[in-house]
PDB file of C-alpha atoms in Angstrom:
ATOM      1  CA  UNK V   2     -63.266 178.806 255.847  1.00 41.00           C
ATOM      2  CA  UNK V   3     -61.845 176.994 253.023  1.00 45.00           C
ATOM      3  CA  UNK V   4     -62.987 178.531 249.505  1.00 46.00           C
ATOM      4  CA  UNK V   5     -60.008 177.140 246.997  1.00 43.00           C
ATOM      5  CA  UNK V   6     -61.699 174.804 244.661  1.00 38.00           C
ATOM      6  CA  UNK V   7     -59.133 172.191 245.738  1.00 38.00           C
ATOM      7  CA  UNK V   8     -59.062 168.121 245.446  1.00 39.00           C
ATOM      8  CA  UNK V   9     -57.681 166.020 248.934  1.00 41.00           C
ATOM      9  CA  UNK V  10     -55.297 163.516 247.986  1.00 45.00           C
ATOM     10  CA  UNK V  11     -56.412 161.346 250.896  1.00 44.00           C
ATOM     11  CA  UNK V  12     -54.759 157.696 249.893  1.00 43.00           C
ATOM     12  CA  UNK V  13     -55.384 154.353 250.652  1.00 46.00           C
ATOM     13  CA  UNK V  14     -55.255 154.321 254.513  1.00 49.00           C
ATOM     14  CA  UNK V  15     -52.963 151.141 254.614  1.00 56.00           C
ATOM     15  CA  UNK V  16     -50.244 153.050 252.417  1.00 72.00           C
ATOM     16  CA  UNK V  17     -48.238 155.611 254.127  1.00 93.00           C
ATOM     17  CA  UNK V  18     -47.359 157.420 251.327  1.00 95.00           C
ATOM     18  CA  UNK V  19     -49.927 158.823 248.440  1.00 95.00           C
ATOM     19  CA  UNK V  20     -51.113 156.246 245.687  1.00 93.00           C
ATOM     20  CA  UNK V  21     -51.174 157.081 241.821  1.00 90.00           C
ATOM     21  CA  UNK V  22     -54.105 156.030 239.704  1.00 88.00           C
ATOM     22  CA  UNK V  23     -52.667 152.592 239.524  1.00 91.00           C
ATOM     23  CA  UNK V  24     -52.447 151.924 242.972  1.00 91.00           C
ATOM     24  CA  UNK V  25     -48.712 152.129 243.565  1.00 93.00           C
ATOM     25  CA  UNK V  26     -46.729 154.750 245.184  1.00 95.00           C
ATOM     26  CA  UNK V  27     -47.150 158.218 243.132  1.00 96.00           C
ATOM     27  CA  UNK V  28     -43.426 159.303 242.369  1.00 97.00           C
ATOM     28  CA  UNK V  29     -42.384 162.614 242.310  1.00 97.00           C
ATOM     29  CA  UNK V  30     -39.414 164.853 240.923  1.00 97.00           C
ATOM     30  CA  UNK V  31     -36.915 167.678 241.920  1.00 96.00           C
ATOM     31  CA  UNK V  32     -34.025 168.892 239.646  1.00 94.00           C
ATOM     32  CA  UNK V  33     -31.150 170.523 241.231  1.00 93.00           C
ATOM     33  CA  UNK V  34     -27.907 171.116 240.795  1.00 91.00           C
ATOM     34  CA  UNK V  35     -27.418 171.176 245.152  1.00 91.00           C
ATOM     35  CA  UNK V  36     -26.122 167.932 247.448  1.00 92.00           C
ATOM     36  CA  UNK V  37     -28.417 167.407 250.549  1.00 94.00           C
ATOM     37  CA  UNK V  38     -30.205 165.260 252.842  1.00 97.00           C
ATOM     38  CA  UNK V  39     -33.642 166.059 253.354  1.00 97.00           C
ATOM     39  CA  UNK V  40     -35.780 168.884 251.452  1.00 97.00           C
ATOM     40  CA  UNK V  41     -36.482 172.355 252.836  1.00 97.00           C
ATOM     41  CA  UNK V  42     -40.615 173.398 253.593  1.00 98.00           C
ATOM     42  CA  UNK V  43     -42.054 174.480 250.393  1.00 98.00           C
ATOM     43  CA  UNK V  44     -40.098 172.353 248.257  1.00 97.00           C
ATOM     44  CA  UNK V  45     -41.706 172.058 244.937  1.00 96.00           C
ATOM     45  CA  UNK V  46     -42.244 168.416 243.055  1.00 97.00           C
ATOM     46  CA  UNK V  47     -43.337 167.580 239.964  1.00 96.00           C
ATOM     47  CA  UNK V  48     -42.973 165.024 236.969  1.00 95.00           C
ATOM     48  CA  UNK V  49     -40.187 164.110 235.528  1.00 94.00           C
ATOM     49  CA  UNK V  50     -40.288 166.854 232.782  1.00 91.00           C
ATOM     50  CA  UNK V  51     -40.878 168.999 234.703  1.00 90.00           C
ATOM     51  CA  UNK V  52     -37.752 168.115 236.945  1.00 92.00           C
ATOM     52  CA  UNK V  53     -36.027 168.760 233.579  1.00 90.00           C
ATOM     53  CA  UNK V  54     -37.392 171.061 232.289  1.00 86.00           C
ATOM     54  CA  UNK V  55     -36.488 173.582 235.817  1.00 84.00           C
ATOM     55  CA  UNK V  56     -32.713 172.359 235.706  1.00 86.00           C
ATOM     56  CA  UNK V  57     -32.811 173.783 231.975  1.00 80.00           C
ATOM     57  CA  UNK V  58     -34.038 177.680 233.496  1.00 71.00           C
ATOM     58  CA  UNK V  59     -31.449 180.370 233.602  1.00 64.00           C
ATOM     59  CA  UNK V  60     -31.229 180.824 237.618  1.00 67.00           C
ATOM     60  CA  UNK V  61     -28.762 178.467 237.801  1.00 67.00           C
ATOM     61  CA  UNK V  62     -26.581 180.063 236.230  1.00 69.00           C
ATOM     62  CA  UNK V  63     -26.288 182.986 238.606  1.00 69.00           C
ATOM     63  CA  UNK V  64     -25.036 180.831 241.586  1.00 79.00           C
ATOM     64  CA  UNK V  65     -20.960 180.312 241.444  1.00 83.00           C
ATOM     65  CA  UNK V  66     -21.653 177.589 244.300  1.00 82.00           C
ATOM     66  CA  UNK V  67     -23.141 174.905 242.148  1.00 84.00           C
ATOM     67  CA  UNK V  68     -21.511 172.606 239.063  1.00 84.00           C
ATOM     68  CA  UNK V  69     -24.039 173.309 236.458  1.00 84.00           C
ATOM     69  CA  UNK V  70     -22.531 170.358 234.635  1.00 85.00           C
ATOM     70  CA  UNK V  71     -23.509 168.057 237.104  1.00 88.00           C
ATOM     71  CA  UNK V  72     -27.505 168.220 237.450  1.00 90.00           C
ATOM     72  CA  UNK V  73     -29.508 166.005 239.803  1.00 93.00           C
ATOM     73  CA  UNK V  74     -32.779 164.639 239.468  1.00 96.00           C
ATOM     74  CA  UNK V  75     -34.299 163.379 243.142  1.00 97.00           C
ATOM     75  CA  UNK V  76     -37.109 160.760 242.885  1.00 98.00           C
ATOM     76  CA  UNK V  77     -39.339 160.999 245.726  1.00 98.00           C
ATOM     77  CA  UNK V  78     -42.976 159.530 247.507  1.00 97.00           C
ATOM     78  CA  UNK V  79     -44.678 162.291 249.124  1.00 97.00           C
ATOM     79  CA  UNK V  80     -46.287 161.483 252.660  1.00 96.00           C
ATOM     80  CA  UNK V  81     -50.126 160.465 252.764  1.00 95.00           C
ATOM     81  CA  UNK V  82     -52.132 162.950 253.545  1.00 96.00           C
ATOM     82  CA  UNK V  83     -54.143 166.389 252.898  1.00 96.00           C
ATOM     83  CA  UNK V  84     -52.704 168.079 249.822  1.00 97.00           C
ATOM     84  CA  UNK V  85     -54.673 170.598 249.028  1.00 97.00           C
ATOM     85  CA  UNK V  86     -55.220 171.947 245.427  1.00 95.00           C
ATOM     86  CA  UNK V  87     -54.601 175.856 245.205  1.00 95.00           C
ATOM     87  CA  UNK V  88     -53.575 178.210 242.377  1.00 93.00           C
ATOM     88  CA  UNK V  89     -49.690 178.457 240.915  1.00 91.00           C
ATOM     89  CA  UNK V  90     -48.509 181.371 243.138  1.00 88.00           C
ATOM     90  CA  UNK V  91     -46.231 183.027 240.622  1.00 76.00           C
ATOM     91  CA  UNK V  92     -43.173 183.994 242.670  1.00 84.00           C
ATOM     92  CA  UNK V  93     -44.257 181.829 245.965  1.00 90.00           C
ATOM     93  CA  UNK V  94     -43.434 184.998 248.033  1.00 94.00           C
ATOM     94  CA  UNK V  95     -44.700 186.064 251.466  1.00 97.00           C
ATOM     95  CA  UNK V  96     -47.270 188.499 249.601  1.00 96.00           C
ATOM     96  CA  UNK V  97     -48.268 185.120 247.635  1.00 97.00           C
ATOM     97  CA  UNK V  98     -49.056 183.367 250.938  1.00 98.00           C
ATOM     98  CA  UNK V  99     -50.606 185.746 252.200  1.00 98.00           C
ATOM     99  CA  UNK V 100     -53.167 186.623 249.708  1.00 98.00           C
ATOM    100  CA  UNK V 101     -53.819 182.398 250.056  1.00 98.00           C
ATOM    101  CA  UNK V 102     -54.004 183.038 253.948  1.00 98.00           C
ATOM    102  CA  UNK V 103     -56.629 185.436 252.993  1.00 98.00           C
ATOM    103  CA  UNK V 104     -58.920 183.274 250.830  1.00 97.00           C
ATOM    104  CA  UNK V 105     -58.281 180.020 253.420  1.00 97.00           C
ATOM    105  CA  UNK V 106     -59.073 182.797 256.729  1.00 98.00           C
ATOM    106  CA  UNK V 107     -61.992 184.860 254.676  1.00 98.00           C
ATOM    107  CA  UNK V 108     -63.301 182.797 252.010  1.00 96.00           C
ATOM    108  CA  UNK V 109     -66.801 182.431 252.718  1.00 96.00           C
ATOM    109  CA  UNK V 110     -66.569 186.458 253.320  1.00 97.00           C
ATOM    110  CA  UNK V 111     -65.418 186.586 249.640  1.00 98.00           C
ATOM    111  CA  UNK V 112     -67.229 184.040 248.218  1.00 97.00           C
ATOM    112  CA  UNK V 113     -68.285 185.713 244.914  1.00 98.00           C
ATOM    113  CA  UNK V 114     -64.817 187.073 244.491  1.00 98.00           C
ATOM    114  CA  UNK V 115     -63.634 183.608 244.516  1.00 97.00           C
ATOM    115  CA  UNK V 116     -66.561 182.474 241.954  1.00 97.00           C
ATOM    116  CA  UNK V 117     -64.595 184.961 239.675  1.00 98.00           C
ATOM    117  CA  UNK V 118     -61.492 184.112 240.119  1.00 97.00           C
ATOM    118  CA  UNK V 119     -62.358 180.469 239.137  1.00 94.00           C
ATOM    119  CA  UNK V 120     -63.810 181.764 235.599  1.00 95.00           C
ATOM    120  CA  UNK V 121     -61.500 179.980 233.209  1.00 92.00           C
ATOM    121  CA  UNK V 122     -62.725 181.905 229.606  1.00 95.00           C
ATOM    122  CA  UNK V 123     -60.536 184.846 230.286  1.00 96.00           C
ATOM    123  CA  UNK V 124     -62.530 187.346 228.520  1.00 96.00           C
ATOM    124  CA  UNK V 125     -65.390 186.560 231.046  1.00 97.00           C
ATOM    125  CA  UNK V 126     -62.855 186.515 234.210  1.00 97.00           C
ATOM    126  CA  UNK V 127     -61.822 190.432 232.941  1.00 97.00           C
ATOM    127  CA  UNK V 128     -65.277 191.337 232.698  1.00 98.00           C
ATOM    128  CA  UNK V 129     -66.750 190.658 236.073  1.00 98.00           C
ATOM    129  CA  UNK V 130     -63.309 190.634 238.426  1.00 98.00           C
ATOM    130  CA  UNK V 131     -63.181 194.792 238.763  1.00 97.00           C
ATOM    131  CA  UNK V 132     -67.055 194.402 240.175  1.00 98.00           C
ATOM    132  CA  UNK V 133     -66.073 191.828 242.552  1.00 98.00           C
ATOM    133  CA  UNK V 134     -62.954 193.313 243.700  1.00 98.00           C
ATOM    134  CA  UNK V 135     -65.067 196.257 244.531  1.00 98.00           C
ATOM    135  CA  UNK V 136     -67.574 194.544 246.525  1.00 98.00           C
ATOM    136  CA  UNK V 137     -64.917 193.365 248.207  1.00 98.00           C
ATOM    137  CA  UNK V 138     -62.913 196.596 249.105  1.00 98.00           C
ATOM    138  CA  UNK V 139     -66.550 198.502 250.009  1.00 98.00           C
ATOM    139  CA  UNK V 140     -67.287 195.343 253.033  1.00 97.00           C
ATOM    140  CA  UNK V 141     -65.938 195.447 256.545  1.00 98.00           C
ATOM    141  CA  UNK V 142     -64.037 192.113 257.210  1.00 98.00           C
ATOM    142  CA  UNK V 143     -62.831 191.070 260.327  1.00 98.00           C
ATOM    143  CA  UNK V 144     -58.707 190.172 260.583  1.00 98.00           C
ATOM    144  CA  UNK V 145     -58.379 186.562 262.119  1.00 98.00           C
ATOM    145  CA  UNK V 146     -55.945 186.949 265.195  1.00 98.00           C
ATOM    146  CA  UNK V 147     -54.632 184.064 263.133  1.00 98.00           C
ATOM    147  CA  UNK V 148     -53.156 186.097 260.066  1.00 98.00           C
ATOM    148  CA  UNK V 149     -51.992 188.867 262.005  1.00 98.00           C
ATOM    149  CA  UNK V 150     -49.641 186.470 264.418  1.00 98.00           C
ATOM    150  CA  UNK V 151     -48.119 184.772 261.124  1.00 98.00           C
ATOM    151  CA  UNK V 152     -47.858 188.485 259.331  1.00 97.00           C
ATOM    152  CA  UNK V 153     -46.333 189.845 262.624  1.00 97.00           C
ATOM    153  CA  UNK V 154     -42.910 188.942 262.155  1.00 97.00           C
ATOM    154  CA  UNK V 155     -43.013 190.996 258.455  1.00 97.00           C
ATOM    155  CA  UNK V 156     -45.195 193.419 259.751  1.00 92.00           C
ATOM    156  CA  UNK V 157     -43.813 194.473 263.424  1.00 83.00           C
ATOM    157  CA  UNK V 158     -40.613 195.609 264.658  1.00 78.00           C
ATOM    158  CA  UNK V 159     -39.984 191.940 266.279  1.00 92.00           C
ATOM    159  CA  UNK V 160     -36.217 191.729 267.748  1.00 95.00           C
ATOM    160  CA  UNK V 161     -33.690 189.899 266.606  1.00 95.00           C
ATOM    161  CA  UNK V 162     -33.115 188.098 269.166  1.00 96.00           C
ATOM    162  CA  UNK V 163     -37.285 186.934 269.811  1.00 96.00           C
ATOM    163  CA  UNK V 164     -37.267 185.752 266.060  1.00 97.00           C
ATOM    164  CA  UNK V 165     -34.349 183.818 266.751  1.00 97.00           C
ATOM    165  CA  UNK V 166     -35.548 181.979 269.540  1.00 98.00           C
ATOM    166  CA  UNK V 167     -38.730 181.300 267.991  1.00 98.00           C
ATOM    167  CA  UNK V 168     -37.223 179.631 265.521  1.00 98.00           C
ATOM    168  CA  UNK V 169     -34.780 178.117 267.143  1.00 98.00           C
ATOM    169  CA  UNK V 170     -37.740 176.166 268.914  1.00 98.00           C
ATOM    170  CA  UNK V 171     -38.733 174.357 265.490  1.00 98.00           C
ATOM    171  CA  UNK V 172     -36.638 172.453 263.045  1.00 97.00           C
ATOM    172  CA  UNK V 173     -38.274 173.947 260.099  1.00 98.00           C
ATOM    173  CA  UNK V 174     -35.485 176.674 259.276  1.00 97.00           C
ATOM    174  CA  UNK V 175     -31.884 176.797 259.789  1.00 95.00           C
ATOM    175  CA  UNK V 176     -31.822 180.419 258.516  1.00 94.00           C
ATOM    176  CA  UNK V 177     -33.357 182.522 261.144  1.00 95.00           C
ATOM    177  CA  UNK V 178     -35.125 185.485 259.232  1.00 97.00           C
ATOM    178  CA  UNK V 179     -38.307 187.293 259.758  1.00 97.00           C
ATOM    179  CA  UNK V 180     -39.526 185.831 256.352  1.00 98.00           C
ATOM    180  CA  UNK V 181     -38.914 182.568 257.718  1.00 98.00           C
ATOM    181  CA  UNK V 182     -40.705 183.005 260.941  1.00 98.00           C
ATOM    182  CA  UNK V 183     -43.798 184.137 258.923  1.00 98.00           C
ATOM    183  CA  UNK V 184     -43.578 180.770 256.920  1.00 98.00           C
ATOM    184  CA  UNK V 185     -42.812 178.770 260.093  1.00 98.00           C
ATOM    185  CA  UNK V 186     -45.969 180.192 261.638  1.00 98.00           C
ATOM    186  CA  UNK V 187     -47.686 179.805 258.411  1.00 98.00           C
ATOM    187  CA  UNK V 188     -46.968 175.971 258.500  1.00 98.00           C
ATOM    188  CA  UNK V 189     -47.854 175.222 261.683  1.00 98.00           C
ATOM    189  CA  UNK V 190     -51.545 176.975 260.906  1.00 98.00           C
ATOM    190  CA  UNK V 191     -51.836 175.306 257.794  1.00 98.00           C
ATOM    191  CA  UNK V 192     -50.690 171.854 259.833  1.00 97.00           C
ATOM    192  CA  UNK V 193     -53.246 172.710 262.637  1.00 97.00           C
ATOM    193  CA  UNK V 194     -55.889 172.185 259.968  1.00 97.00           C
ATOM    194  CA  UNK V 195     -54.863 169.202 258.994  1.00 97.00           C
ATOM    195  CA  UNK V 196     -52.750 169.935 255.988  1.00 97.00           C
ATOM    196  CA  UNK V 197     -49.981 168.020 254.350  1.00 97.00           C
ATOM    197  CA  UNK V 198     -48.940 170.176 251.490  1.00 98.00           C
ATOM    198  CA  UNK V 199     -50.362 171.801 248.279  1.00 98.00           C
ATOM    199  CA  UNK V 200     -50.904 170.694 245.133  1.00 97.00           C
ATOM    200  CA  UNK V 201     -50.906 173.368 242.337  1.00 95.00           C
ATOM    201  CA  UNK V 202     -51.300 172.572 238.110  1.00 92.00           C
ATOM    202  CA  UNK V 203     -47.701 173.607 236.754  1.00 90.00           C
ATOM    203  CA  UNK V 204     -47.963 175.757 233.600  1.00 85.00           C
ATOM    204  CA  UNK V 205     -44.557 176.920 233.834  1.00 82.00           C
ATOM    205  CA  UNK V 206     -42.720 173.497 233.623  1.00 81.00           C
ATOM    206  CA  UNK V 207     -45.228 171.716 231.397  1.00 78.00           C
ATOM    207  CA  UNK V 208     -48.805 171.547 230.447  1.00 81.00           C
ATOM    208  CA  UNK V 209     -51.033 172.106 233.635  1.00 83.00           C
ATOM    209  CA  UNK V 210     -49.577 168.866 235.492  1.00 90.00           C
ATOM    210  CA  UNK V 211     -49.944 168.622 239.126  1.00 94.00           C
ATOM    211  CA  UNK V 212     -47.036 169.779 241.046  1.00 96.00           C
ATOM    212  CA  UNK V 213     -46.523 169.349 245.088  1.00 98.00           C
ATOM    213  CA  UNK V 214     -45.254 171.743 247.493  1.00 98.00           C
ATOM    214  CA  UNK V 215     -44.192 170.076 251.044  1.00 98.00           C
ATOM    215  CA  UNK V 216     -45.034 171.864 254.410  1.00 98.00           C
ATOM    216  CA  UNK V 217     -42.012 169.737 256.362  1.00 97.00           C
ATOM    217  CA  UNK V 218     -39.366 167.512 255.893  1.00 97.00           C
ATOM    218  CA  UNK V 219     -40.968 164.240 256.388  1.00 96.00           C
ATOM    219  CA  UNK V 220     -43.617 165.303 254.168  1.00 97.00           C
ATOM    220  CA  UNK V 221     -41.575 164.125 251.918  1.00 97.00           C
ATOM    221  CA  UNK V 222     -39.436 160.485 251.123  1.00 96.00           C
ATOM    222  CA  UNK V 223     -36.505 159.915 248.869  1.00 97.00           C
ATOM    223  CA  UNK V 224     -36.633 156.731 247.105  1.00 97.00           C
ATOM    224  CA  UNK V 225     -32.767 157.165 245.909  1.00 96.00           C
ATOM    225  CA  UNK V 226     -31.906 156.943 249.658  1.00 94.00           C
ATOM    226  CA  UNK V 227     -32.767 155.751 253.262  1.00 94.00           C
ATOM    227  CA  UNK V 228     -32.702 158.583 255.543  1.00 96.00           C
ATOM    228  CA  UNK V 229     -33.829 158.542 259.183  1.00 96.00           C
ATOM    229  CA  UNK V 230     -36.978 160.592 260.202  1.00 95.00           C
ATOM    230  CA  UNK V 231     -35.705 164.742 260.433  1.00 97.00           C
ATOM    231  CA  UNK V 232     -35.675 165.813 263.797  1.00 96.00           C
ATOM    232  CA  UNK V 233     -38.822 167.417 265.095  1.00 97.00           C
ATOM    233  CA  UNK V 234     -39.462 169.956 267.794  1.00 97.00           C
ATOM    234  CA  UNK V 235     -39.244 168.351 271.448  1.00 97.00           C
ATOM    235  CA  UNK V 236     -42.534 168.331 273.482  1.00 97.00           C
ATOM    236  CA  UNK V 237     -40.805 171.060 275.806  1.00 98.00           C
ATOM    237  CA  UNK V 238     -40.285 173.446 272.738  1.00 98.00           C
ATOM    238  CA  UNK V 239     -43.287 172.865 271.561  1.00 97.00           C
ATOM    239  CA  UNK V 240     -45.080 173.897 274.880  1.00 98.00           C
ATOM    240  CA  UNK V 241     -43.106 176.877 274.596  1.00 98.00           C
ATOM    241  CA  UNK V 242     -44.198 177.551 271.130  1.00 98.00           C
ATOM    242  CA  UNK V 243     -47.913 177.436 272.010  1.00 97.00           C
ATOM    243  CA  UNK V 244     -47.419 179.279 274.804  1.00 98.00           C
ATOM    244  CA  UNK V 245     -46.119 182.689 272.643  1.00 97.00           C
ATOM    245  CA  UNK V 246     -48.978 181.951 270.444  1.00 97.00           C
ATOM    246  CA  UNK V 247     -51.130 181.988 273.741  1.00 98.00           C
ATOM    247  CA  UNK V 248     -49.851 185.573 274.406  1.00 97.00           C
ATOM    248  CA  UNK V 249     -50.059 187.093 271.104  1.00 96.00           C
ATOM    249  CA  UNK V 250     -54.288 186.294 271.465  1.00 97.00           C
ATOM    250  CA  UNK V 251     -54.019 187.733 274.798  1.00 97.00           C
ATOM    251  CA  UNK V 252     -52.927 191.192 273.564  1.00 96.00           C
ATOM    252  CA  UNK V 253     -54.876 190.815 270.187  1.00 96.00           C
ATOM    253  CA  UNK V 254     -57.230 193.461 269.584  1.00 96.00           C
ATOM    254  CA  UNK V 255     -59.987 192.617 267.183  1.00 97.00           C
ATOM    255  CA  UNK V 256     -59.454 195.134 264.251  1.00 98.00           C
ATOM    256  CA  UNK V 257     -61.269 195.078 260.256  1.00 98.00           C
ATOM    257  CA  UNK V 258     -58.593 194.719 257.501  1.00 98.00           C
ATOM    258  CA  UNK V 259     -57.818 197.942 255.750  1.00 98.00           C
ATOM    259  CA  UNK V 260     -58.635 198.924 252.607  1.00 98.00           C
ATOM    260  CA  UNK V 261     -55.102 199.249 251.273  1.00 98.00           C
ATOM    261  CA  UNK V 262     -54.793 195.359 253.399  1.00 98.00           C
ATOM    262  CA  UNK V 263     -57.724 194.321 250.866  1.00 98.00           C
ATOM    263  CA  UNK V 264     -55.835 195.616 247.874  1.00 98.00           C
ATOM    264  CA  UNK V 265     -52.669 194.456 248.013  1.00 98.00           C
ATOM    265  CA  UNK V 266     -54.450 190.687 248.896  1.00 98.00           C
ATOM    266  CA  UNK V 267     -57.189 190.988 246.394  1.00 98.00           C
ATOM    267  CA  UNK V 268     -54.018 192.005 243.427  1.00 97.00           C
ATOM    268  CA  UNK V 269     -52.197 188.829 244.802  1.00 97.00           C
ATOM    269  CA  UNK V 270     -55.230 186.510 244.061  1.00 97.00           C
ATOM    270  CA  UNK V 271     -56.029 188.248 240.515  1.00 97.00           C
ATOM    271  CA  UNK V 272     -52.111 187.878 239.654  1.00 95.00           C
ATOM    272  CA  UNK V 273     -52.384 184.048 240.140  1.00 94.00           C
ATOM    273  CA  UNK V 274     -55.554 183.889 237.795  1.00 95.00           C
ATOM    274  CA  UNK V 275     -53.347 186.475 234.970  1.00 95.00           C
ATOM    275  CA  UNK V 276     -50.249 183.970 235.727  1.00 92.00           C
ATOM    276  CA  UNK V 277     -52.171 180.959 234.854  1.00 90.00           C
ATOM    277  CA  UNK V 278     -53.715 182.522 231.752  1.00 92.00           C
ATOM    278  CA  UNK V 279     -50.597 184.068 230.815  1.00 90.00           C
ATOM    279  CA  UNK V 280     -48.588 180.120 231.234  1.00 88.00           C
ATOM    280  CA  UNK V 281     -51.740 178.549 229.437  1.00 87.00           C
ATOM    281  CA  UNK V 282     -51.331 181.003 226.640  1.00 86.00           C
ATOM    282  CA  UNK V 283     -47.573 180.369 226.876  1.00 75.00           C
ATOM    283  CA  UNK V 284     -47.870 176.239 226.708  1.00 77.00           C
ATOM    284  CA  UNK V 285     -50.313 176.199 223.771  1.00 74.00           C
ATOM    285  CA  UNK V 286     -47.812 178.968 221.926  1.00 75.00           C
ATOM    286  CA  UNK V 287     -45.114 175.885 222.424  1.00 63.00           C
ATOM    287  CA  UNK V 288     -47.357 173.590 221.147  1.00 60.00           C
ATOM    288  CA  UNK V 289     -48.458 174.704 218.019  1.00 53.00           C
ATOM    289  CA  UNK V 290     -44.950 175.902 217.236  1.00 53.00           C
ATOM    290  CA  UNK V 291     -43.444 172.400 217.942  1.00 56.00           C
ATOM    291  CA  UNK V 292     -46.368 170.665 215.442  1.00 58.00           C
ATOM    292  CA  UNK V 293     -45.752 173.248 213.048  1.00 57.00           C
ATOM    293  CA  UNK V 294     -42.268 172.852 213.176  1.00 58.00           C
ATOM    294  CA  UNK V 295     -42.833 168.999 212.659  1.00 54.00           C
ATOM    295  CA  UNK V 296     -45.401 169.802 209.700  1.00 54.00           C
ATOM    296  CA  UNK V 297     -42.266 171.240 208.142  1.00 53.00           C
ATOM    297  CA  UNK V 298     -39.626 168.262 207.698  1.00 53.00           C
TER     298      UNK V 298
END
């Protein structure tokens, strides 16, 4: 069950890609400093600032491969669809997904947890989140045979050689890695329910604007040039694909998630509600320095 307070960008249905407020095609941004064709899943998007302002962070710096004196800015439309609202995720790592697995799989089991989460006065949020992580830790919860097939490739001692024919039968991932089998199976869930993408407000790169994360590559369309669909899975890999998820249910036993399962998620959700009130903090600190700063000349 779905708990995230989120808003579905579902556009108009004649439009294939998602509408902005004035009824034209909502443009998006990535900065990068990188030549390619079509963008990896999990991309991120936002404004135009924000484009900027990421080509401006330090990372860059670190990677002898790139020209940091030649930045790029990518317009793009992002596909119509379900683009689902959920919280910054800090560091967007597999322990980030997971703890959103764990509120999309469980939310209705953690209902009040999620109440708390959504506090925005922060003082209130610190007061009543140690009671509801509690209630939490102290109930039995069952583990959806869904989260432990897209954990089990970070979580087993899968071969080599099976993660790289898994994902060999997509065309999400060129890099075959156990992290990316766990996000390969993670998009294919989150497709399964009809998703699109996420949508998240960006207080790192600006002031709470919504930013857009892609699930595939023709999630997404570049308006600085025409590119032909990216190649999808054939209907024979595909059979094949549902067919390994047909045998991990077969030798799923039901099981509860473990306490130290329940911390480790529950700390992932709480660190995206201290993130966001940490970046809020952070954006109004920038604010009333740059009017101050202006009071001055």
């Amino acid at each position: 069950m779905v708990s995230f307070p989120y808003i579905i960008d579902m556009p108009d249905c004649l439009s294939p890609v998602l509408l902005g407020t004035d009824g034209k095609p909502l443009t998006m941004y990535h900065g990068t400093y990188y030549d390619f064709d079509y963008f990896r899943p999990l991309t991120h998007f936002g404004k135009l600032v924000n484009a900027q302002t990421n080509l401006n962070e330090g990372k860059w710096k670190r990677d002898p491969n790139i020209d940091i004196t030649k930045p790029k800015i990518i317009p793009v439309n992002l596909q119509a669809g379900r683009w689902d609202e959920i919280p910054d995720l800090n560091d967007h790592s597999v322990q980030n997904f997971m703890g959103v697995l764990f509120q999309y799989m469980c939310g209705d089991k953690i209902a009040d947890f999620i109440r708390v989460l959504n506090i925005h006065d922060e003082s209130e949020f610190r007061k009543q989140i140690e009671t509801a992580k509690q209630a939490v830790l102290d109930k039995d919860i069952d583990v959806p045979w869904q989260f432990d097939w897209i954990c089990e490739p970070v979580r087993s001692t899968m071969t080599v050689e099976a993660i790289q024919t898994e994902l060999g039968l997509e065309t999400l991932f060129d890099i075959h890695s156990a992290e990316n089998l766990f996000f390969q199976r993670m998009i294919l869930y989150f497709e399964s329910i009809g998703l699109t993408g996420f949508k998240y407000q960006n207080y790192t790169e600006g002031p709470g604007d919504m930013a857009y994360i892609n699930l595939r590559q023709n999630n997404i369309v570049r308006t600085d040039r025409a590119l032909s669909p990216h190649k999808m899975p054939t209907g024979e890999q595909t059979t094949k694909l549902r067919q390994m998820r047909a045998d991990f249910v077969a030798t799923h036993k039901p099981r509860k998630f473990t306490r130290a399962e329940k911390e480790m998620l529950l700390s992932e959700l709480i660190g995206f509600a201290e993130f966001r009130f940490d970046e809020i903090k952070y954006q109004m600190q920038k604010s009333w320095a740059k009017n101050n700063n202006q009071n001055d000349r």
